[in-house]
Coordinates of C-alpha atoms and ligand atoms in Angstrom, one line a residue:
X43 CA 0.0 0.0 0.0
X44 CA 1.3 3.4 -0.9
X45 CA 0.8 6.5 0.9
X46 CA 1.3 10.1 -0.6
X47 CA 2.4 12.8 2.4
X48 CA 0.2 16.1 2.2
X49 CA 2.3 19.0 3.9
X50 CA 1.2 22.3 4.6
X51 CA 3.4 25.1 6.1
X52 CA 2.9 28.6 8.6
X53 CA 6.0 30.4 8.0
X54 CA 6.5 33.0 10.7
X55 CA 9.1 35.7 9.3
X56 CA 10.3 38.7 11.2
X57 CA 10.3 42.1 8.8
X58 CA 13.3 43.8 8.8
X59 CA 11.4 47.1 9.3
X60 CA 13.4 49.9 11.3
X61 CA 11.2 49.6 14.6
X62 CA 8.8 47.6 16.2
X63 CA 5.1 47.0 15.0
X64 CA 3.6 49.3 17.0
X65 CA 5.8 51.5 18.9
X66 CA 8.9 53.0 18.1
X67 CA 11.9 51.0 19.4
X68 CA 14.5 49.5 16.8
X69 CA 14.5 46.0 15.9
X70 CA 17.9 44.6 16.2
X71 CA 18.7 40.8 17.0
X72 CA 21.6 41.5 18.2
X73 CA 21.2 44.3 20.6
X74 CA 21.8 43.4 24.3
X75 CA 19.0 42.0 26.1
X76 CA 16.5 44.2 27.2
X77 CA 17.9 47.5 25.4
X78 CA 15.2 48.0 23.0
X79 CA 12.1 48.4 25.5
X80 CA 9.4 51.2 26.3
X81 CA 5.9 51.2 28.1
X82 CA 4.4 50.2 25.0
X83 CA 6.5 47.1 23.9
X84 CA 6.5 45.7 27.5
X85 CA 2.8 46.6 28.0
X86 CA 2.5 48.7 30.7
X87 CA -1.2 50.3 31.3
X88 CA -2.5 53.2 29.7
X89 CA -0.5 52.8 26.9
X90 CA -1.6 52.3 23.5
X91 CA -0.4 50.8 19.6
X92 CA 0.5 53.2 16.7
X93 CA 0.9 51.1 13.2
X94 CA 4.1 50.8 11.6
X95 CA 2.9 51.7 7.6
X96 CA 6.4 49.9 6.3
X97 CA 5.6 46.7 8.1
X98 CA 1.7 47.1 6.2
X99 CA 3.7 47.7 2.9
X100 CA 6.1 45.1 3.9
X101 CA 2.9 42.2 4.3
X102 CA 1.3 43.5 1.0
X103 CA 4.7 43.2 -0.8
X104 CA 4.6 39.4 -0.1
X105 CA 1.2 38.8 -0.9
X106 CA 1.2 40.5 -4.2
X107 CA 5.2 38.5 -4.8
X108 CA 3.2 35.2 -3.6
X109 CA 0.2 35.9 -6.0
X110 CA -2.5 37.0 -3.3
X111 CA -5.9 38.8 -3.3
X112 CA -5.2 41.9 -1.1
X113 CA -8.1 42.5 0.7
X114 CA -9.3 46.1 1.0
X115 CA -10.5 45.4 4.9
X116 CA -8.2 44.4 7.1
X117 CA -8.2 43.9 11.0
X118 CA -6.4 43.3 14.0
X119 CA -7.7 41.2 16.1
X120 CA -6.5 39.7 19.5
X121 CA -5.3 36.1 20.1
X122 CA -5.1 35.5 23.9
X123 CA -3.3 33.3 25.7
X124 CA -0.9 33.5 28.8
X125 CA 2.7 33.1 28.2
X126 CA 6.1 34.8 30.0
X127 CA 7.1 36.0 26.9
X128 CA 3.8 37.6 26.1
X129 CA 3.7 40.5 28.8
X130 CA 0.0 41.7 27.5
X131 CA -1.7 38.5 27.8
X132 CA -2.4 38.5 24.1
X133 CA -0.6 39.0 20.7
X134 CA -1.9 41.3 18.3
X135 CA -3.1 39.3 14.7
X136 CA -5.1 39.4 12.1
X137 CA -7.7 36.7 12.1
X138 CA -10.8 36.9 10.2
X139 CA -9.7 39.4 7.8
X140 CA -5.8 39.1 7.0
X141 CA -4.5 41.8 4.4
X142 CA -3.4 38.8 2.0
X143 CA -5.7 36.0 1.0
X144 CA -5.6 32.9 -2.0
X145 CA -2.3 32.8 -3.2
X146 CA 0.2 30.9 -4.7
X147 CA 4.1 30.1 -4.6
X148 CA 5.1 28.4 -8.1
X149 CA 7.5 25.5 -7.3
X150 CA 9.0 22.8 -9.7
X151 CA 6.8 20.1 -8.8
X152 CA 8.9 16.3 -8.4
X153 CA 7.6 15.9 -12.1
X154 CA 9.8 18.4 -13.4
X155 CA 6.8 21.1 -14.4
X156 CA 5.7 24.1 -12.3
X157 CA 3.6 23.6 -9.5
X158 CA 1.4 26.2 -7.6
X159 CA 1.3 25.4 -4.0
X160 CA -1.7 27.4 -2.8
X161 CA -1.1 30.1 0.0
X162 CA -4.6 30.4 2.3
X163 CA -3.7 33.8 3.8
X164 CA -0.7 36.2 4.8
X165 CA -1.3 38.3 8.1
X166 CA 0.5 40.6 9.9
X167 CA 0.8 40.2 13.9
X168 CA 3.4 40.9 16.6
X169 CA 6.5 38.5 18.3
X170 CA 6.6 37.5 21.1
X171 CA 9.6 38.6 23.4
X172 CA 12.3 35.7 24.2
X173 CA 13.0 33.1 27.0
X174 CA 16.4 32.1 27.8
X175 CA 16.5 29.0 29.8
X176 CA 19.5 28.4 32.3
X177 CA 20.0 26.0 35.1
X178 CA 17.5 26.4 37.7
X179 CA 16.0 29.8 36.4
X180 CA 14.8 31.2 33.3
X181 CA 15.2 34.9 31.5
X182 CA 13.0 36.8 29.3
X183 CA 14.1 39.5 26.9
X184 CA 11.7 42.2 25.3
X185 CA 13.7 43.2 22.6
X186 CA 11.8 40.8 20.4
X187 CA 8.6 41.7 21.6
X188 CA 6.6 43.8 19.3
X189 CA 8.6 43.2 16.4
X190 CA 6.3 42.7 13.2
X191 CA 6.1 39.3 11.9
X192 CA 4.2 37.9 8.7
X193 CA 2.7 34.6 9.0
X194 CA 2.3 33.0 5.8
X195 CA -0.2 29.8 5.7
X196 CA 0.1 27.4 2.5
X197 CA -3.5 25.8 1.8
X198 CA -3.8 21.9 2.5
X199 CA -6.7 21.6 0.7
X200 CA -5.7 23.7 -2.7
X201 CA -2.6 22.2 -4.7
X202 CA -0.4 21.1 -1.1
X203 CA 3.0 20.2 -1.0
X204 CA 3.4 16.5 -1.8
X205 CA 6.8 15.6 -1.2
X206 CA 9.7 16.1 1.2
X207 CA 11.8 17.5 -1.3
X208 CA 8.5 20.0 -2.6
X209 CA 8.8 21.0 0.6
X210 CA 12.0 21.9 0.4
X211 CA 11.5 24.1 -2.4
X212 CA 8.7 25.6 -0.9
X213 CA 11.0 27.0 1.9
X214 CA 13.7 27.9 -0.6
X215 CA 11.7 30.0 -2.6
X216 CA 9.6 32.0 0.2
X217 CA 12.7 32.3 2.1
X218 CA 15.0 33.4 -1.5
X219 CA 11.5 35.9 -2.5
X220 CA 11.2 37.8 0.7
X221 CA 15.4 38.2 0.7
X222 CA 15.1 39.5 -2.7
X223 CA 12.6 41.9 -1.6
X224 CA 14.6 43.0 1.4
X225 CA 11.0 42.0 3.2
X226 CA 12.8 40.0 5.9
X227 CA 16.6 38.8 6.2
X228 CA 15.4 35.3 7.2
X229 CA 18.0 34.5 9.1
X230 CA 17.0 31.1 10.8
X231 CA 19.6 30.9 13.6
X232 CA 18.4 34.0 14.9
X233 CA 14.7 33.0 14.5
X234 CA 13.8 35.0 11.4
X235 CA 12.2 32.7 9.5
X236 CA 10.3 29.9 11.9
X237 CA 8.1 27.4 10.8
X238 CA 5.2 25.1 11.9
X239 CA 4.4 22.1 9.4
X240 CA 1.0 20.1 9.5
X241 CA 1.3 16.3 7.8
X242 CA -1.2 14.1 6.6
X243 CA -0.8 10.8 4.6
X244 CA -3.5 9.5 2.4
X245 CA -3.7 6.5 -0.2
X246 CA -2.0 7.2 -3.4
X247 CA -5.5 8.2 -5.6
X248 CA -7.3 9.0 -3.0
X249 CA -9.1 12.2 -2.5
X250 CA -10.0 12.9 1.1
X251 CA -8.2 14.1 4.1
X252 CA -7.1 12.0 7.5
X253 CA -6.1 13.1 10.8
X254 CA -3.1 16.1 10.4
X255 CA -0.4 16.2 12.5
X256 CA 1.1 19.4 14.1
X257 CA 5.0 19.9 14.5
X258 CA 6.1 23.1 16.2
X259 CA 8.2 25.5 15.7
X260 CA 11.1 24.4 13.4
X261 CA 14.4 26.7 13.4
X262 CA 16.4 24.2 10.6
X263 CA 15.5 23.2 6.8
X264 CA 17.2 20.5 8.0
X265 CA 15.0 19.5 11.2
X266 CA 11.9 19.9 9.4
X267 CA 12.7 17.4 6.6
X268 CA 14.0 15.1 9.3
X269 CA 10.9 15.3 11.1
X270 CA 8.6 15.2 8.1
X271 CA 10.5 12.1 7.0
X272 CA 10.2 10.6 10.6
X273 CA 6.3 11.4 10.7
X274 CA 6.0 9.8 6.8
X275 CA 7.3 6.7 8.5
X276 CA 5.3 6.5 11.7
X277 CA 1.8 7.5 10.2
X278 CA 2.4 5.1 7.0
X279 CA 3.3 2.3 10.1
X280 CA 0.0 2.9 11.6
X281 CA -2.0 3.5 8.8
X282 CA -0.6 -0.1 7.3
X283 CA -1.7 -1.9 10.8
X284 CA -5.4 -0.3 10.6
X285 CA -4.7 2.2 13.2
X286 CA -6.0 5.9 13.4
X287 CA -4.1 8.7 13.7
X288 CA -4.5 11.3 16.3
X289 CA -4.7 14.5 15.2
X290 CA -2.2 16.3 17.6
X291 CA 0.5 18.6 18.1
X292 CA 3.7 17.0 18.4
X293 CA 7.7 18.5 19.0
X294 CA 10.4 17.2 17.3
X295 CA 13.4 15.9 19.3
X296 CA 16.4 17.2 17.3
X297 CA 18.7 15.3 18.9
X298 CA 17.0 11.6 18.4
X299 CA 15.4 13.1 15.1
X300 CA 11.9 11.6 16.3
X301 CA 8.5 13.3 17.1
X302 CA 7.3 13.5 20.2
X303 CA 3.6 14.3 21.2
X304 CA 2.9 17.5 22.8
X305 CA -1.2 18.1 23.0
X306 CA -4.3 16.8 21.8
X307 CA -6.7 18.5 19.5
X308 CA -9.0 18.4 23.2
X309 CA -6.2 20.7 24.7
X310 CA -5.7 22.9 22.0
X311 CA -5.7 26.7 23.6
X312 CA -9.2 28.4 22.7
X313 CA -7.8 31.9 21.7
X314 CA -10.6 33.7 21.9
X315 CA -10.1 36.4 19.2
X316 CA -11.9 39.0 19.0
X317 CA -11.2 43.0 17.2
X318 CA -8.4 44.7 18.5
X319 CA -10.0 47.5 20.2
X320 CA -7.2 50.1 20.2
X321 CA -6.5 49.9 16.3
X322 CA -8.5 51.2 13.7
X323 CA -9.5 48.8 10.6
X324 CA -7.3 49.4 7.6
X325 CA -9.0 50.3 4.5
X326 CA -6.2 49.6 1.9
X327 CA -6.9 51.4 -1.2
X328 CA -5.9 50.2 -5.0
X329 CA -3.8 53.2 -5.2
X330 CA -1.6 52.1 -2.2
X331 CA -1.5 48.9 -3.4
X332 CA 0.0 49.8 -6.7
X333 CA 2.2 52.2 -5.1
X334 CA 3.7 49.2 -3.3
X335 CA 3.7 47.2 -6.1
X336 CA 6.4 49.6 -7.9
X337 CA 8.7 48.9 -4.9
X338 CA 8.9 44.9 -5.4
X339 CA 12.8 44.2 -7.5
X340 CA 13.1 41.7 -10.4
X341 CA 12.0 38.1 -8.5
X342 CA 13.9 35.2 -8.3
X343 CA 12.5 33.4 -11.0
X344 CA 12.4 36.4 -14.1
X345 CA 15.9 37.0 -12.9
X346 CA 17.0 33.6 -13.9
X347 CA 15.1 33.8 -17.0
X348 CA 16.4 37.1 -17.9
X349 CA 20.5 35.9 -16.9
X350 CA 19.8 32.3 -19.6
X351 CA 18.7 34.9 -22.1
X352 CA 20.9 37.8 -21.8
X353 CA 24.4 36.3 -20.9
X354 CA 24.2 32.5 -22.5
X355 CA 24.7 31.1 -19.6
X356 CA 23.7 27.5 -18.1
X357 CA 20.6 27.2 -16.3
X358 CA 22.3 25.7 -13.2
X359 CA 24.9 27.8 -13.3
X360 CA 22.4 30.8 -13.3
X361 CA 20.7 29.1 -10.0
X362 CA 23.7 28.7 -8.3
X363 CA 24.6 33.2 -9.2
X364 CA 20.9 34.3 -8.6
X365 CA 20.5 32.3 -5.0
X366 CA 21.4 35.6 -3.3
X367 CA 20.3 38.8 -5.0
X368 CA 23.5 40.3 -3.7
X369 CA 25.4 37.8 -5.7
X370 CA 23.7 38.7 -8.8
X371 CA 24.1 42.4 -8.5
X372 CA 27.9 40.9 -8.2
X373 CA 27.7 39.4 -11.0
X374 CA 25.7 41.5 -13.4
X375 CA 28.6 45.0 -12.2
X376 CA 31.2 42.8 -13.5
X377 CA 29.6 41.9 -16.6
X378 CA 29.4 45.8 -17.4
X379 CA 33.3 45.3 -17.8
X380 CA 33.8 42.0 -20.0
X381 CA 32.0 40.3 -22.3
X382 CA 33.4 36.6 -21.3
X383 CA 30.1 35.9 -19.2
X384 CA 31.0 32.5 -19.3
X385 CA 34.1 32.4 -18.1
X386 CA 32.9 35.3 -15.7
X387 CA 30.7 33.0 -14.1
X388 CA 32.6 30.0 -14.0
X389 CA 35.8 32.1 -12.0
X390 CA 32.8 33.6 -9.5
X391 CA 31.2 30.3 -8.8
X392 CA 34.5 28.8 -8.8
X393 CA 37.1 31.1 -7.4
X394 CA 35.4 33.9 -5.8
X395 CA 33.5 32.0 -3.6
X396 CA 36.4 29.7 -2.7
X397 CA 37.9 32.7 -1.5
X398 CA 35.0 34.8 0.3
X399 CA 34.4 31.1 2.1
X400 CA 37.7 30.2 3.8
X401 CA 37.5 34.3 4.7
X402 CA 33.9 33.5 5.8
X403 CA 32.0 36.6 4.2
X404 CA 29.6 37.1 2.1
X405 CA 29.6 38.8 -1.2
X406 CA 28.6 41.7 0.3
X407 CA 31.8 42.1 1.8
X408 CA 34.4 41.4 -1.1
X409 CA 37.4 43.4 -1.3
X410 CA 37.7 42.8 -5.1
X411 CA 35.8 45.5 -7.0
X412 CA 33.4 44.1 -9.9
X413 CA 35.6 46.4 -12.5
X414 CA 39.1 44.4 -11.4
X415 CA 37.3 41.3 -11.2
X416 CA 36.3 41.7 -15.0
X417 CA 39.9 42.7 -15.6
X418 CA 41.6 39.8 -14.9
X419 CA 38.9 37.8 -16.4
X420 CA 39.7 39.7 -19.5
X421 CA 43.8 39.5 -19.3
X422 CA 42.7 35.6 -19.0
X423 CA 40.4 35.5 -21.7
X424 CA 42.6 37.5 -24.0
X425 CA 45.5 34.5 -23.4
X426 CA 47.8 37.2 -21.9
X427 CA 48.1 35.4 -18.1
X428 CA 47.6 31.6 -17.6
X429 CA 45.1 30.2 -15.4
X430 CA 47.2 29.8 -12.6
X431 CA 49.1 32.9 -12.9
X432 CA 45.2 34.3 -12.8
X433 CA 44.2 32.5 -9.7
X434 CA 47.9 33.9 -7.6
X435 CA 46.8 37.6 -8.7
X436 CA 43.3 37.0 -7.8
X437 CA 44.0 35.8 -4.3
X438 CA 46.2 38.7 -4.2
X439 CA 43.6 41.0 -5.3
X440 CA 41.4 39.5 -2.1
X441 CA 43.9 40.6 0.2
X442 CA 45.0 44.0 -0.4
X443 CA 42.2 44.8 -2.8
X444 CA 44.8 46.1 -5.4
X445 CA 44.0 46.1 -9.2
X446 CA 45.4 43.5 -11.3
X447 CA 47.6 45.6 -13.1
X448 CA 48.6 47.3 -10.2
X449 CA 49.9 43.4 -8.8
X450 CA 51.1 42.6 -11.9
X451 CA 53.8 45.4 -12.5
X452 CA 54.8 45.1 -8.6
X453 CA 55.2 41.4 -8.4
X454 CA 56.8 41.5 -12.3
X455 CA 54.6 39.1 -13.6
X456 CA 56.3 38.8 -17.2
X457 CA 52.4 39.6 -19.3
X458 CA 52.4 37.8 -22.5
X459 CA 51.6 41.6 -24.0
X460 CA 50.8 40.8 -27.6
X461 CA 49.8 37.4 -29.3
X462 CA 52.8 39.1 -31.9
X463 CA 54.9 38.4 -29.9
X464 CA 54.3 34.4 -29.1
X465 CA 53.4 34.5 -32.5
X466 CA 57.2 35.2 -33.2
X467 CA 57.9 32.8 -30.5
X468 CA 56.0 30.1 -32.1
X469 CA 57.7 30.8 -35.5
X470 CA 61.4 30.5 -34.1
X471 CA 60.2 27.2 -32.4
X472 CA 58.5 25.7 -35.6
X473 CA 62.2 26.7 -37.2
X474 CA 64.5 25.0 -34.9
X475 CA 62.3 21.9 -34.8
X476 CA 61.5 20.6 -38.2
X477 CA 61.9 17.0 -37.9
X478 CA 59.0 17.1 -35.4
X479 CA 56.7 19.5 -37.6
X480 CA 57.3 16.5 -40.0
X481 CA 55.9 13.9 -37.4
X482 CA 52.9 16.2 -37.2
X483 CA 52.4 16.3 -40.7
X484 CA 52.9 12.8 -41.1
X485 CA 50.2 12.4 -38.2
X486 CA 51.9 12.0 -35.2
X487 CA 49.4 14.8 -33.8
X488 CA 50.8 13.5 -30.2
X489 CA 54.0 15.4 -31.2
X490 CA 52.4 18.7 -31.4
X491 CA 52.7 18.5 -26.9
X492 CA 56.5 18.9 -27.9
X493 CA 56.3 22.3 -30.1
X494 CA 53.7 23.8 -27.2
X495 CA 56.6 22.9 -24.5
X496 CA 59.2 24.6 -25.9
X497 CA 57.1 27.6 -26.9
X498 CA 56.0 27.8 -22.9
X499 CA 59.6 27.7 -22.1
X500 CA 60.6 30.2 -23.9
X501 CA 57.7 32.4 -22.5
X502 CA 58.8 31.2 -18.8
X503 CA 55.4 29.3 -18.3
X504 CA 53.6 32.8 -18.4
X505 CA 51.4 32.0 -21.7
X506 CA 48.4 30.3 -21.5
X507 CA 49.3 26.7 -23.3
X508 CA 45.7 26.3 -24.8
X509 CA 46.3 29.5 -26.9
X510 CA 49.5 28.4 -27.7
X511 CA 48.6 25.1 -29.3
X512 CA 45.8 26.8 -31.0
X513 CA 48.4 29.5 -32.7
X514 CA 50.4 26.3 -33.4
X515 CA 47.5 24.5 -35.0
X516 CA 46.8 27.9 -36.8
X517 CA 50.6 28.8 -38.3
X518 CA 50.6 24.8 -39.5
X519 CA 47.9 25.4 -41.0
X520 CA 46.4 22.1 -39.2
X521 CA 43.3 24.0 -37.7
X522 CA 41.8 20.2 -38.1
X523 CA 43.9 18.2 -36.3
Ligands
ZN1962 ZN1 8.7 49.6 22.4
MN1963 MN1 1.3 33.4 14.2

C-alpha cells in the first residue's frame, strides 16, 4: 500500500522594518537584552499601539510576490493566551480578515513542471519577546517583543505540497522571494524565519483528508525534513496496521530526530479572538497597493530567465549566481566590464566564492571591486596570463584589494603583452624543430605537446598553453587536427 504525504506550512518571518510594530523601538537581534524596551513594547497600562505603515507595505509586498488577493478590509484582532514571553496577555493578529488571502508560490513540482502550492492567507501580527532558559532559572528578553512578523499559511486543501523535497522548495523560494525583496533577512539561527508544518498521509489516488499532524516550531531546513520524513514513516506504520491517527501537536526531538507528542486536539488553547480594540481597521486602497507594487525588484524566478537569455549562460549555473540577489548584483557589475560571461561566471562560482568562504564573508563584503574582477577575467580571456598565474593575482587582489595591473607590474609578472609576440615565438620554435613539424604532418598529432613545451619555455610558463597550441595549429595550418 502506498501513501502520498500532504504538507502544509505557517511560515513566521520577522520584517526587517526599522522599529517595532507598534511602537517606536529598533529591531535589532543583536542588541543586548533588554535594550530595546518602552511602556508600550513591555505593556505597561494606559498605553496604546500606533501602526508601523512599512511593516503594512512590507505584508502587502509578499502577498502580491506570492500571488494574493489583497483585501481592502483588514483587521487586528487579539489572540489571547498566557505566556512569560507575552507581557500583554495576548498577541496582536489578524484573524478573520488578514491583508493577504488565496495565493500561490510556483515550485518545480517532483515531475519536473511548475507547480502552484496554494497560500490560504498572509497576516501581519506581533513577536513575542524571548526566554532564555538556564539552570535552575529562566530569563525573558523584550527586545523581540513587538517586532512585526508575517505569518504565511500554504492551503492543505488547494494544490499542497506532496513531497519532502516539494517542501524543500517551498521554503527555498519564500525564504529566496522575501530576501530578494529586502521584506525580511530570514535568518534562521536568529529565529527570522520559523516554521510550523502540518502532515497528513492519504492512499496514493485517494481524494480525502485523514487526521493532520502538528510539529512546532522548526528553526532548521534540516530538522523539518528530518521530522517530516520521521512522521511519513510513523503514520504510514499505523495506517498499514489499521490504526487511526491522532490529530495532535507533536515537537520534534532534534537530537534523536523523532517526534514527540505534545497536546491533543482536546487541549488545543481556545484563543478567543476578538477586534483589537485600540487599532482602527485598515481600508487599503488600489492606489496604495499599486504604489507598493512599484517597490517589489526583479524576483527570483524572471531573474533567472532574464541571466539564460541575456548572458548565454547554463541554467544551473544561473541558479547557483541568482540564489542571493547580492550575488547577482555581483555578477551582473562585473559583466558591465567584459563580455566573457561565461568564463565570468565560471571564476565567481569557482574562485570567488572559494575565496569569500575560507574568509567567511559574504559577497557583500568582497574586497575585489566588480571592475578588477572583469579585468583579470579579461587579461585571462585575452590569453595574456595563464590560469594559474590568474588564480595567484586574484588571491592577491582579495587581500590587499589592489588592481590587477597594479599586482602585476609590482610582483613582475612577465604579461604575454601581444599574441605578436608568441606569434614570433612560435615561428622560431617551428624553425629549430622541423623533424618534429614532420611527425605532425605525417600524423603524429601526439608530437604537437612537444612544439607547445618549448614555446612555454621560452615564455617562462607565463602563456596560456591552450592558446598556444591553437596558434600552433593555426601557423601549421592544421586547424583540423
Ligand atoms: Zn517599544
Ligand atoms: Mn502566528
Amino acid at each position: 500500500m502506498e501513501f502520498e504525504p500532504l504538507i502544509c506550512f505557517e511560515v513566521h518571518a520577522e520584517l526587517k522594518t526599522r522599529s517595532k510594530l507598534f511602537c517606536s523601538c529598533a529591531v535589532d537581534p543583536d542588541a543586548d537584552p533588554n535594550t530595546h524596551i518602552c511602556p508600550v513594547c513591555t505593556a505597561q497600562p494606559g498605553t496604546l499601539p500606533v501602526l508601523n505603515k512599512r511593516a503594512v507595505e512590507f505584508t502587502i509586498m509578499a502577498g502580491l510576490a506570492f500571488n494574493c488577493r489583497i483585501n481592502r478590509r483588514a483587521v487586528f484582532a487579539r489572540k489571547n493566551y498566557f505566556y512569560p514571553d507575552l507581557p500583554k496577555g495576548y498577541q496582536i493578529s489578524q484573524y478573520e480578515h488578514p491583508l493577504c488571502e488565496d495565493g500561490y508560490v510556483e515550485i518545480t513540482g517532483d515531475d519536473g513542471k511548475p507547480y502552484k502550492v496554494g497560500i490560504k492567507r498572509i497576516h501581519l501580527e506581533e513577536d513575542a519577546g524571548k526566554l532564555v532558559h538556564e539552570k535552575g532559572y529562566s530569563l525573558v528578553d523584550f527586545n523581540r517583543a513587538g517586532v512585526p512578523l508575517i505569518e504565511i499559511v500554504s492551503d492543505h486543501t488547494r494544490n499542497p505540497i506532496r513531497s519532502l523535497k516539494e517542501a524543500k522548495e517551498y521554503l527555498e523560494t519564500v525564504r529566496q522571494t522575501l530576501q530578494y525583496m529586502g521584506v525580511s533577512d530570514c535568518i534562521m539561527e536568529k529565529g527570522q524565519f520559523r516554521c510550523d508544518v502540518n502532515i497528513s498521509l492519504r492512499k496514493k489516488g485517494e481524494k480525502g483528508f485523514n487526521e493532520r499532524v502538528e510539529i512546532k516550531n522548526m528553526s532548521s531546513f534540516r530538522f523539518i525534513l528530518d521530522a517530516l520524513q520521521y512522521e511519513i514513516k510513523r503514520q504510514s506504520e499505523l495506517l498499514k496496521a489499521g490504526k487511526k491517527i491522532v490529530q495532535e501537536t507533536r515537537l520534534f526531538d532534534e537530537r534523536k530526530k523523532v517526534t514527540i507528542p505534545m497536546r491533543t486536539k482536546e487541549d488545543a488553547p481556545d484563543y478567543r479572538y476578538f477586534p483589537e480594540p485600540d487599532l482602527v481597521e485598515l481600508d487599503i486602497s488600489p492606489e496604495f497597493v499599486s504604489l507598493v507594487k512599484e517597490k517589489i525588484p526583479e524576483l527570483p524566478a524572471e531573474k533567472v530567465k532574464r541571466f539564460v537569455e541575456k548572458y548565454g549562460i547554463s541554467r544551473s549555473d544561473v541558479l547557483i549566481l541568482t540564489k542571493q540577489r547580492e550575488t547577482a548584483d555581483y555578477f551582473e557589475r562585473c559583466a558591465e566590464y567584459t563580455s566573457n560571461y561565461k568564463r565570468l561566471s565560471l571564476w565567481v562560482i569557482n574562485e570567488l566564492f572559494r575565496l569569500l568562504k575560507s574568509d567567511s564573508i559574504g559577497i557583500k563584503e568582497c574586497p575585489v571591486k566588480p571592475k578588477a574582477f572583469s579585468e583579470l577575467i579579461n587579461l585571462l580571456s585575452d590569453g595574456q596570463i595563464t590560469e594559474q598565474i590568474a588564480k595567484s593575482i586574484l588571491e592577491e587582489m582579495f587581500v590587499s584589494g589592489k588592481d590587477p595591473s597594479e599586482i602585476i607590474k609590482e610582483k613582475d609578472i612577465k604579461v604575454i603583452q601581444e599574441k605578436d609576440v608568441l606569434e614570433q615565438m612560435i615561428k622560431e620554435v617551428i624553425a629549430e624543430n622541423q623533424e618534429i613539424v614532420e611527425k605532425i604532418k605525417s600524423g603524429k598529432r601526439e608530437a604537437i605537446n612537444f612544439l607547445v613545451g618549448q614555446v612555454m619555455k621560452k615564455t617562462r610558463g607565463q602563456a596560456n598553453a591552450k592558446l598556444v597550441r591553437e596558434m600552433i595549429l593555426q601557423q601549421l595550418d592544421y586547424l583540423s587536427l
